[in-house]
Short mmCIF file of C-alpha atoms in Angstrom, two decimals:
data_model
loop_
_atom_site.label_atom_id
_atom_site.label_comp_id
_atom_site.label_asym_id
_atom_site.label_seq_id
_atom_site.Cartn_x
_atom_site.Cartn_y
_atom_site.Cartn_z
CA MET N 1 61.76 199.22 102.23
CA GLY N 2 61.45 202.31 104.39
CA SER N 3 60.25 202.44 107.99
CA ALA N 4 56.72 203.35 106.87
CA GLU N 5 56.63 200.32 104.62
CA TYR N 6 57.62 198.12 107.57
CA GLN N 7 54.56 199.14 109.61
CA PRO N 8 52.10 196.55 108.19
CA LEU N 9 54.68 193.83 108.76
CA LEU N 10 55.65 194.99 112.27
CA MET N 11 52.03 195.44 113.32
CA GLY N 12 51.24 191.93 112.12
CA LEU N 13 54.21 190.48 113.97
CA ASP N 14 53.46 192.32 117.20
CA SER N 15 49.74 191.60 117.26
CA HIS N 16 48.08 188.39 118.33
CA SER N 17 45.68 188.49 115.43
CA ARG N 18 46.15 186.52 112.25
CA LEU N 19 49.16 187.68 110.28
CA PRO N 20 48.35 189.88 107.32
CA ASP N 21 49.02 188.61 103.84
CA LEU N 22 52.76 189.13 103.65
CA SER N 23 54.92 188.44 100.65
CA SER N 24 58.23 186.62 100.66
CA ASP N 25 59.77 189.82 99.28
CA MET N 26 58.75 191.70 102.43
CA ILE N 27 60.03 188.99 104.77
CA GLU N 28 63.30 188.67 102.84
CA GLU N 29 64.05 192.38 103.06
CA PHE N 30 63.00 192.49 106.69
CA LEU N 31 65.37 189.65 107.62
CA GLU N 32 68.15 191.23 105.57
CA ARG N 33 67.87 194.70 107.11
CA ARG N 34 67.04 193.70 110.67
CA PRO N 35 68.62 190.27 111.29
CA VAL N 36 69.18 190.89 115.02
CA ALA N 37 65.90 192.61 115.75
CA ALA N 38 64.10 189.93 113.77
CA VAL N 39 64.71 187.44 116.61
CA ARG N 40 62.07 189.27 118.63
CA TRP N 41 59.47 188.41 116.02
CA TRP N 42 60.59 184.84 115.38
CA PRO N 43 57.49 183.26 116.98
CA ARG N 44 55.26 185.24 114.62
CA LEU N 45 57.56 184.58 111.65
CA PHE N 46 57.54 180.92 112.63
CA GLY N 47 53.74 180.97 112.40
CA TRP N 48 53.86 182.65 108.99
CA GLU N 49 56.30 180.09 107.61
CA SER N 50 54.49 177.16 109.24
CA ARG N 51 51.24 178.17 107.56
CA LEU N 52 52.92 178.19 104.14
CA LEU N 53 54.75 174.95 104.88
CA TRP N 54 51.63 173.07 105.96
CA LEU N 55 49.62 174.36 103.01
CA LEU N 56 52.13 172.44 100.90
CA SER N 57 53.12 169.64 103.26
CA GLY N 58 49.66 168.72 104.51
CA SER N 59 48.53 167.53 101.10
CA ALA N 60 52.02 166.29 100.19
CA ILE N 61 51.97 164.07 103.29
CA ILE N 62 48.59 162.67 102.28
CA VAL N 63 49.91 161.94 98.77
CA SER N 64 53.09 160.29 100.06
CA VAL N 65 51.37 158.24 102.77
CA PHE N 66 48.44 157.02 100.66
CA ASN N 67 50.66 156.17 97.68
CA TYR N 68 52.73 154.05 100.03
CA MET N 69 49.59 152.63 101.65
CA LEU N 70 48.75 150.99 98.32
CA SER N 71 51.67 148.58 98.85
CA PHE N 72 51.21 148.57 102.63
CA GLY N 73 47.57 147.50 102.31
CA THR N 74 48.48 144.79 99.81
CA LEU N 75 51.02 143.30 102.23
CA MET N 76 48.43 143.36 105.02
CA PHE N 77 46.17 141.15 102.91
CA THR N 78 48.98 138.80 101.82
CA GLY N 79 50.08 138.45 105.46
CA HIS N 80 46.81 136.68 106.23
CA LEU N 81 47.35 134.23 103.38
CA GLY N 82 50.19 132.69 105.39
CA ALA N 83 53.68 133.33 106.81
CA LEU N 84 55.39 132.06 103.63
CA GLU N 85 53.30 134.27 101.36
CA LEU N 86 54.02 137.30 103.55
CA ALA N 87 57.75 136.51 103.53
CA GLY N 88 57.77 136.13 99.72
CA ALA N 89 55.77 139.29 99.10
CA SER N 90 57.88 141.22 101.63
CA ILE N 91 61.20 140.17 100.12
CA ALA N 92 59.95 140.99 96.61
CA SER N 93 58.57 144.29 97.82
CA VAL N 94 61.90 145.20 99.39
CA GLY N 95 64.47 143.57 97.12
CA ILE N 96 62.74 144.07 93.75
CA GLN N 97 59.98 146.66 94.01
CA GLY N 98 62.06 148.68 96.49
CA LEU N 99 64.93 148.81 94.00
CA ALA N 100 62.67 150.25 91.31
CA TYR N 101 60.98 152.56 93.81
CA GLY N 102 64.35 153.98 94.85
CA ILE N 103 65.46 154.54 91.26
CA MET N 104 62.20 156.12 90.11
CA LEU N 105 61.74 158.31 93.17
CA GLY N 106 65.37 159.38 93.06
CA MET N 107 65.17 160.29 89.38
CA ALA N 108 61.99 162.26 90.05
CA SER N 109 63.75 164.42 92.64
CA ALA N 110 65.50 166.10 89.70
CA VAL N 111 62.05 167.23 88.52
CA GLN N 112 61.43 168.61 91.98
CA THR N 113 64.69 170.56 91.99
CA VAL N 114 64.48 172.15 88.55
CA CYS N 115 60.72 172.64 88.31
CA GLY N 116 60.62 174.09 91.82
CA GLN N 117 63.32 176.63 91.04
CA ALA N 118 61.82 177.39 87.61
CA TYR N 119 58.46 178.04 89.24
CA GLY N 120 60.05 180.37 91.80
CA ALA N 121 61.78 182.22 88.94
CA ARG N 122 58.47 182.29 86.97
CA LYS N 123 59.91 180.32 84.04
CA TYR N 124 56.63 178.44 83.70
CA SER N 125 56.94 177.27 80.10
CA GLU N 126 60.09 175.28 80.92
CA MET N 127 58.33 173.11 83.50
CA GLY N 128 56.29 171.03 81.05
CA ILE N 129 59.40 170.29 78.98
CA ILE N 130 61.27 169.18 82.10
CA CYS N 131 58.40 166.87 83.07
CA GLN N 132 58.29 165.27 79.62
CA ARG N 133 62.06 164.82 79.63
CA ALA N 134 61.81 163.08 82.99
CA ILE N 135 59.04 160.75 81.76
CA VAL N 136 61.19 159.68 78.79
CA LEU N 137 64.05 158.76 81.13
CA HIS N 138 61.73 157.04 83.62
CA LEU N 139 60.21 154.85 80.90
CA GLY N 140 63.70 153.91 79.72
CA ALA N 141 64.58 152.85 83.26
CA ALA N 142 61.32 150.86 83.50
CA VAL N 143 62.22 148.83 80.39
CA LEU N 144 65.55 147.85 81.92
CA LEU N 145 64.02 147.04 85.31
CA THR N 146 61.42 144.75 83.70
CA PHE N 147 64.10 142.07 83.28
CA LEU N 148 64.85 142.25 87.00
CA TYR N 149 61.17 141.76 87.85
CA TRP N 150 60.74 138.81 85.49
CA PHE N 151 63.85 136.98 86.70
CA SER N 152 63.36 137.98 90.33
CA GLY N 153 63.34 134.34 91.53
CA PRO N 154 66.97 133.62 90.58
CA VAL N 155 67.95 137.10 91.80
CA LEU N 156 66.44 136.48 95.24
CA LYS N 157 68.11 133.08 95.44
CA ALA N 158 71.44 134.69 94.55
CA MET N 159 70.86 137.06 97.47
CA GLY N 160 70.72 134.00 99.75
CA GLN N 161 66.95 133.64 100.13
CA SER N 162 65.45 130.16 100.49
CA GLU N 163 63.90 128.54 97.42
CA SER N 164 60.36 128.62 98.83
CA ILE N 165 60.54 132.31 99.73
CA ALA N 166 62.18 133.21 96.37
CA GLU N 167 59.44 131.33 94.51
CA GLN N 168 56.67 133.27 96.25
CA GLY N 169 58.61 136.48 95.74
CA GLN N 170 58.85 135.87 91.98
CA ILE N 171 55.09 135.34 91.70
CA PHE N 172 54.48 138.64 93.45
CA ALA N 173 57.16 140.54 91.48
CA ARG N 174 55.91 139.41 88.07
CA GLY N 175 52.45 140.68 88.96
CA LEU N 176 54.00 144.09 89.65
CA ILE N 177 55.52 144.60 86.19
CA PRO N 178 52.59 146.75 84.96
CA GLN N 179 52.93 148.86 88.13
CA LEU N 180 56.52 149.65 87.15
CA TYR N 181 55.41 151.54 84.03
CA ALA N 182 52.58 153.30 85.83
CA PHE N 183 55.06 154.49 88.45
CA ALA N 184 57.37 155.73 85.67
CA LEU N 185 54.56 158.01 84.47
CA SER N 186 53.04 159.04 87.78
CA CYS N 187 56.18 159.91 89.72
CA PRO N 188 57.41 162.76 87.45
CA MET N 189 53.86 164.07 86.99
CA GLN N 190 53.30 164.27 90.75
CA ARG N 191 56.58 166.17 91.25
CA PHE N 192 55.65 168.48 88.38
CA LEU N 193 52.35 169.35 90.06
CA GLN N 194 53.87 169.69 93.53
CA ALA N 195 56.56 172.05 92.26
CA GLN N 196 53.85 174.54 91.27
CA ASN N 197 52.03 174.13 94.60
CA ILE N 198 49.20 172.01 93.16
CA VAL N 199 48.89 169.57 96.04
CA ASN N 200 45.25 169.35 97.14
CA PRO N 201 44.04 167.70 93.89
CA LEU N 202 46.85 165.15 94.20
CA ALA N 203 45.71 164.35 97.73
CA TYR N 204 42.13 163.73 96.59
CA MET N 205 43.36 161.45 93.81
CA SER N 206 45.60 159.42 96.15
CA VAL N 207 42.94 158.92 98.82
CA GLY N 208 40.28 157.96 96.27
CA VAL N 209 42.51 155.41 94.53
CA PHE N 210 43.59 153.93 97.89
CA LEU N 211 40.01 153.37 99.05
CA LEU N 212 39.15 151.70 95.74
CA HIS N 213 42.34 149.63 95.94
CA MET N 214 41.52 148.23 99.39
CA MET N 215 38.06 147.18 98.27
CA LEU N 216 39.36 145.57 95.08
CA THR N 217 42.16 143.75 96.92
CA TRP N 218 39.69 142.31 99.43
CA ILE N 219 37.49 141.06 96.59
CA VAL N 220 40.40 139.59 94.60
CA VAL N 221 42.17 137.93 97.55
CA TYR N 222 39.29 136.77 99.76
CA VAL N 223 36.22 136.56 97.54
CA LEU N 224 37.75 135.41 94.23
CA ASP N 225 40.65 133.61 95.98
CA TYR N 226 43.31 134.67 93.45
CA GLY N 227 45.99 134.71 96.15
CA LEU N 228 49.38 136.35 95.78
CA ILE N 229 49.28 137.01 92.03
CA GLY N 230 45.83 138.55 92.36
CA ALA N 231 47.04 140.93 95.06
CA ALA N 232 50.01 142.00 92.92
CA LEU N 233 47.95 142.59 89.77
CA THR N 234 45.41 144.61 91.76
CA LEU N 235 48.23 146.81 93.02
CA SER N 236 49.40 147.32 89.43
CA PHE N 237 45.87 148.23 88.34
CA SER N 238 45.54 150.82 91.11
CA TRP N 239 48.83 152.48 90.15
CA TRP N 240 47.74 152.69 86.51
CA LEU N 241 44.48 154.29 87.59
CA LEU N 242 46.44 156.86 89.59
CA ALA N 243 48.79 157.60 86.67
CA ILE N 244 45.89 158.12 84.26
CA ILE N 245 44.12 160.49 86.65
CA ASN N 246 47.34 162.47 87.20
CA GLY N 247 47.85 162.80 83.45
CA LEU N 248 44.27 163.88 82.76
CA TYR N 249 44.51 166.58 85.41
CA ILE N 250 47.71 168.01 83.89
CA VAL N 251 46.27 168.06 80.37
CA LEU N 252 42.77 169.31 81.20
CA SER N 253 43.12 171.51 84.28
CA PRO N 254 43.29 175.33 83.84
CA SER N 255 45.79 175.35 86.74
CA CYS N 256 48.44 173.92 84.40
CA LYS N 257 47.72 176.03 81.33
CA GLU N 258 50.95 178.05 81.73
CA THR N 259 53.21 175.14 82.70
CA TRP N 260 51.86 172.47 80.34
CA THR N 261 51.74 173.61 76.72
CA GLY N 262 51.50 170.14 75.14
CA LEU N 263 53.95 167.51 73.96
CA SER N 264 57.15 168.91 72.50
CA ILE N 265 60.24 167.64 70.72
CA LYS N 266 62.22 169.89 73.05
CA ALA N 267 61.96 167.14 75.65
CA PHE N 268 64.60 165.19 73.71
CA ARG N 269 67.00 168.13 73.41
CA GLY N 270 69.65 168.48 76.06
CA ILE N 271 68.57 165.17 77.53
CA TRP N 272 72.13 164.06 78.34
CA PRO N 273 72.94 166.92 80.76
CA TYR N 274 69.57 166.41 82.41
CA PHE N 275 70.32 162.68 82.59
CA LYS N 276 73.44 163.48 84.63
CA LEU N 277 71.35 165.31 87.22
CA THR N 278 68.85 162.45 87.19
CA ILE N 279 71.61 159.93 87.88
CA ALA N 280 72.93 162.01 90.80
CA SER N 281 69.38 162.29 92.18
CA ALA N 282 68.69 158.57 91.76
CA VAL N 283 71.96 157.56 93.40
CA MET N 284 71.35 159.89 96.34
CA LEU N 285 67.87 158.57 97.13
CA CYS N 286 68.55 154.96 96.17
CA LEU N 287 71.42 154.78 98.63
CA GLU N 288 69.04 155.93 101.36
CA ILE N 289 66.15 153.63 100.46
CA TRP N 290 68.26 150.55 99.73
CA TYR N 291 70.13 150.93 103.01
CA SER N 292 67.01 150.32 105.11
CA GLN N 293 65.74 147.69 102.69
CA GLY N 294 69.07 145.90 102.89
CA LEU N 295 68.21 145.26 106.53
CA VAL N 296 65.30 143.06 105.40
CA LEU N 297 67.38 141.24 102.80
CA ILE N 298 70.19 140.50 105.23
CA SER N 299 67.74 139.30 107.89
CA GLY N 300 66.66 136.57 105.45
CA LEU N 301 70.16 135.08 105.81
CA LEU N 302 69.80 134.55 109.57
CA SER N 303 68.65 131.32 111.20
CA ASN N 304 64.86 130.81 111.06
CA PRO N 305 64.55 133.19 108.09
CA THR N 306 60.73 133.12 107.93
CA ILE N 307 60.29 134.52 111.46
CA SER N 308 63.19 136.95 110.95
CA LEU N 309 61.77 138.21 107.66
CA ASP N 310 58.21 138.49 108.95
CA SER N 311 59.17 140.40 112.10
CA ILE N 312 61.58 142.78 110.43
CA SER N 313 59.21 143.32 107.49
CA ILE N 314 56.37 144.31 109.81
CA CYS N 315 58.64 146.77 111.64
CA MET N 316 60.03 148.15 108.38
CA ASN N 317 56.54 148.67 107.02
CA TYR N 318 55.74 150.89 109.99
CA LEU N 319 59.09 152.64 109.65
CA ASN N 320 58.37 153.19 105.96
CA TRP N 321 54.90 154.50 106.82
CA ASP N 322 56.54 157.05 109.12
CA LEU N 323 59.13 157.76 106.44
CA GLN N 324 56.38 158.48 103.91
CA PHE N 325 54.86 161.00 106.33
CA MET N 326 58.22 162.67 106.73
CA LEU N 327 58.91 162.51 102.98
CA GLY N 328 55.66 164.41 102.48
CA LEU N 329 56.90 167.03 104.91
CA ALA N 330 60.29 166.96 103.16
CA ASN N 331 58.57 167.46 99.80
CA GLY N 332 56.84 170.53 101.19
CA SER N 333 60.17 171.79 102.52
CA SER N 334 61.89 171.05 99.21
CA ILE N 335 59.25 173.02 97.32
CA ARG N 336 59.49 175.93 99.77
CA VAL N 337 63.30 176.05 99.55
CA SER N 338 63.47 175.64 95.76
CA ASN N 339 60.73 178.24 95.18
CA GLU N 340 62.42 180.78 97.45
CA LEU N 341 65.88 180.17 95.99
CA GLY N 342 64.45 180.53 92.50
CA ALA N 343 62.86 183.82 93.57
CA GLY N 344 66.17 185.04 95.07
CA HIS N 345 65.05 184.88 98.72
CA ALA N 346 68.10 183.41 100.49
CA ARG N 347 67.07 184.35 104.04
CA VAL N 348 63.51 183.12 103.69
CA ALA N 349 64.86 179.79 102.38
CA LYS N 350 67.20 179.52 105.37
CA PHE N 351 64.41 180.35 107.81
CA SER N 352 62.19 177.73 106.17
CA VAL N 353 64.86 175.11 106.88
CA VAL N 354 64.83 176.01 110.58
CA VAL N 355 61.03 175.86 110.81
CA VAL N 356 60.60 172.51 109.08
CA ASN N 357 63.31 170.82 111.18
CA ALA N 358 61.79 172.03 114.46
CA THR N 359 58.37 170.84 113.32
CA SER N 360 59.57 167.40 112.23
CA ILE N 361 61.46 166.73 115.48
CA PHE N 362 58.33 167.40 117.52
CA ILE N 363 56.24 165.11 115.31
CA SER N 364 58.82 162.32 115.55
CA ILE N 365 58.81 162.40 119.33
CA VAL N 366 55.04 161.84 119.25
CA PHE N 367 55.33 159.00 116.71
CA SER N 368 58.09 157.29 118.73
CA ALA N 369 55.87 157.31 121.82
CA ILE N 370 52.98 155.78 119.85
CA VAL N 371 55.24 152.94 118.60
CA LEU N 372 56.31 152.07 122.14
CA ILE N 373 52.78 152.21 123.55
CA LEU N 374 51.23 150.07 120.77
CA ARG N 375 54.11 147.61 120.39
CA VAL N 376 51.86 144.50 120.43
CA GLU N 377 48.82 145.89 118.64
CA LEU N 378 50.90 146.98 115.62
CA SER N 379 52.01 143.43 114.84
CA LYS N 380 48.48 141.99 115.13
CA LEU N 381 47.40 143.94 112.06
CA PHE N 382 49.72 141.76 109.99
CA THR N 383 49.71 138.37 111.68
CA SER N 384 48.16 136.18 114.35
CA ASP N 385 51.34 134.10 114.79
CA SER N 386 52.37 134.48 118.46
CA GLU N 387 56.07 133.89 117.66
CA VAL N 388 56.10 136.71 115.09
CA ILE N 389 54.17 139.01 117.45
CA GLU N 390 56.75 138.46 120.18
CA ALA N 391 59.64 139.07 117.75
CA VAL N 392 58.08 142.33 116.58
CA SER N 393 57.50 143.46 120.17
CA ASN N 394 61.19 142.92 120.95
CA LEU N 395 62.22 145.10 118.02
CA THR N 396 59.94 148.07 118.75
CA PRO N 397 62.50 150.01 120.90
CA LEU N 398 64.81 150.07 117.87
CA LEU N 399 61.86 151.00 115.68
CA ALA N 400 61.14 153.96 118.00
CA ILE N 401 64.76 155.18 117.71
CA SER N 402 64.61 154.94 113.92
CA VAL N 403 61.29 156.80 113.87
CA PHE N 404 62.89 159.65 115.83
CA LEU N 405 65.84 159.84 113.42
CA ASN N 406 63.33 159.92 110.56
CA GLY N 407 62.22 163.26 111.94
CA ILE N 408 65.51 164.85 110.91
CA GLN N 409 67.22 162.93 108.12
CA PRO N 410 64.49 162.99 105.40
CA ILE N 411 63.88 166.68 106.02
CA LEU N 412 67.55 167.51 105.48
CA SER N 413 67.48 165.38 102.34
CA GLY N 414 64.44 167.37 101.16
CA VAL N 415 66.38 170.59 101.69
CA ALA N 416 69.25 169.07 99.69
CA ILE N 417 66.88 168.24 96.81
CA GLY N 418 65.41 171.74 96.85
CA SER N 419 68.91 173.19 96.73
CA GLY N 420 70.32 170.79 94.12
CA TRP N 421 72.92 169.11 96.34
CA GLN N 422 72.15 165.57 95.20
CA ALA N 423 75.70 164.69 94.15
CA VAL N 424 77.20 165.83 97.46
CA VAL N 425 74.64 163.88 99.50
CA ALA N 426 75.26 160.77 97.39
CA TYR N 427 78.91 160.76 98.55
CA VAL N 428 77.80 161.29 102.14
CA ASN N 429 75.41 158.35 101.89
CA VAL N 430 78.08 156.00 100.55
CA ALA N 431 80.43 156.85 103.42
CA THR N 432 77.97 156.81 106.30
CA TYR N 433 75.67 153.98 105.20
CA TYR N 434 77.87 151.51 103.37
CA VAL N 435 81.32 152.15 104.85
CA ILE N 436 80.18 152.66 108.45
CA GLY N 437 76.62 151.45 109.10
CA LEU N 438 76.29 148.28 107.02
CA PRO N 439 79.57 146.61 108.13
CA ILE N 440 78.75 147.35 111.78
CA GLY N 441 75.29 145.85 111.32
CA CYS N 442 76.65 142.68 109.72
CA VAL N 443 79.19 142.18 112.51
CA LEU N 444 76.59 142.70 115.24
CA GLY N 445 74.01 140.55 113.45
CA PHE N 446 76.14 137.54 112.53
CA LYS N 447 79.01 137.60 115.04
CA THR N 448 76.99 138.28 118.19
CA SER N 449 73.78 136.95 119.67
CA LEU N 450 71.86 140.11 118.72
CA GLY N 451 70.67 138.75 115.36
CA VAL N 452 68.14 141.03 113.66
CA ALA N 453 68.56 143.62 116.43
CA GLY N 454 72.30 143.81 115.71
CA ILE N 455 71.68 144.43 112.01
CA TRP N 456 69.23 147.18 112.94
CA TRP N 457 71.75 148.81 115.30
CA GLY N 458 74.09 149.10 112.32
CA LEU N 459 71.35 150.86 110.36
CA ILE N 460 70.77 153.31 113.22
CA ILE N 461 74.47 154.13 113.50
CA GLY N 462 74.74 154.82 109.76
CA VAL N 463 71.68 157.08 109.76
CA LEU N 464 73.00 158.94 112.80
CA PHE N 465 76.33 159.69 111.10
CA GLN N 466 74.56 160.73 107.88
CA THR N 467 72.21 163.03 109.79
CA LEU N 468 75.06 164.73 111.67
CA THR N 469 76.92 165.26 108.39
CA LEU N 470 73.89 166.83 106.71
CA ILE N 471 73.34 169.10 109.72
CA ILE N 472 76.91 170.39 109.37
CA ILE N 473 76.55 170.89 105.60
CA THR N 474 73.26 172.74 106.01
CA ALA N 475 74.55 174.92 108.86
CA LYS N 476 77.59 175.99 106.82
CA THR N 477 75.62 176.72 103.64
CA ASN N 478 76.02 180.13 102.01
CA TRP N 479 72.41 180.75 101.01
CA ASP N 480 73.25 183.81 98.93
CA ALA N 481 75.53 181.62 96.82
CA GLU N 482 72.71 179.06 96.48
CA VAL N 483 70.46 181.79 95.06
CA VAL N 484 73.08 182.52 92.38
CA LYS N 485 73.36 178.81 91.54
CA ALA N 486 69.58 178.50 91.31
CA ALA N 487 69.37 181.43 88.89
CA GLU N 488 72.06 179.93 86.64
CA ARG N 489 70.44 176.49 86.84
CA VAL N 490 67.05 177.77 85.71
CA LYS N 491 68.67 179.83 82.94
CA LYS N 492 70.45 176.77 81.59
CA SER N 493 67.32 174.59 81.78
CA SER N 494 66.10 176.01 78.46
CA ASN N 495 69.07 174.94 76.37
CA ALA N 496 71.24 171.92 75.67
CA GLU N 497 73.56 172.68 78.58
CA THR N 498 70.79 172.00 81.07
CA LEU N 499 71.77 171.67 84.68
CA ASP N 500 75.52 171.06 84.42
CA LEU N 501 75.90 173.16 87.53
CA VAL N 502 73.75 170.83 89.62
CA THR N 503 75.82 167.78 88.93
CA ASN N 504 78.86 169.67 90.13
CA ALA N 505 77.17 171.42 93.04
#
């Protein structure tokens, strides 16, 4: 790019008007040729990248938050059935549904990695095959997890939960079995659409299904008085509705005509190498999700388990709500990074990482302040029990700290997914969460007077160590080498040796 060719870019960066339509190719070459001088234009480049990021993340956040709000809204209704019902539904939601959620969402991150890089490399025909391959594996996992749902009562008792709480948890979990299969279909399809920047239609679908779900749940729980099982079956119905709408859009929309070419036997070829990436992805994300959910399970072993479970469940629901917001932002970041790596834009990918982390930290500071200001009001949405409200209020400072850390950790995990580092992050998670954080939490929770707060401090310490480790890994990354890996990964996605590189990345 000669000096004359730079003029449109430089004029756009220097002016205070809206940036011209710039391509990633132009920005990549500009950052490569003028890395020092580029600092002068960072505010304008930041605006350019932020616009692209929010075009993806805005809708991705809506999808992530409203998909989560399906379960969140259900728990709000069950909380007003009684403290025991809320405790049972919460423990089933965390210990059983959360297990499946972690596995399915983790497996789907492989779709995000490969489809995102294939889309950046313009290998569109491979994306539909990858999505179908992922659905086959997800359905296989759903069959195995069905046994866990059905026998959830004995499982919860084995975890140390009281018989009354385990009984209510089993009722709720059995009603969620249909949801398990809907999630197995919807999760890969949503990642398939997001990887090709189709996010606004997904947002409309998620909001529409959520609004219908809240109305149906109110009718089933309060008008028809079907109680806990009615709430669970309504949640399953809503997820099936979402999965069907997602599938119809993929099959019928002109937007997917290049990436979805119909069902193919190719989905079963090379499934084992792809399975290895899926396992690495599932382990990485499961270790993150189960770590926070383990806090709820362990709190059920403390004295006065009903109050402990109710208070920690309410706090964790708000933490998970914040996490879903950040996961939406992380999904946008993952798509940006994978697309740019697939297109060979190492410097644009690196700059995108800087922008999304700065943005997420600012948002988390705002969310932390809101949690502290509304510490009492937040608990009243779930319960009118004064003892539970007081317990929740006492935990909100720890909730605020966790919300702030959520502004960094999920974003770095999103970058890892976009880059295909799942196996490396899985090792990091084992060390920081389960070797450091969990033992500290158990000691503080059971050997001191801190109780639930002590368990939560262990969680915070583990997340802090994991975040610092990911910051170091990201800062030391050779982005040019990642571009080479992405190119080889996409090339191998069309044959039986699919994605061996990722599992060894």
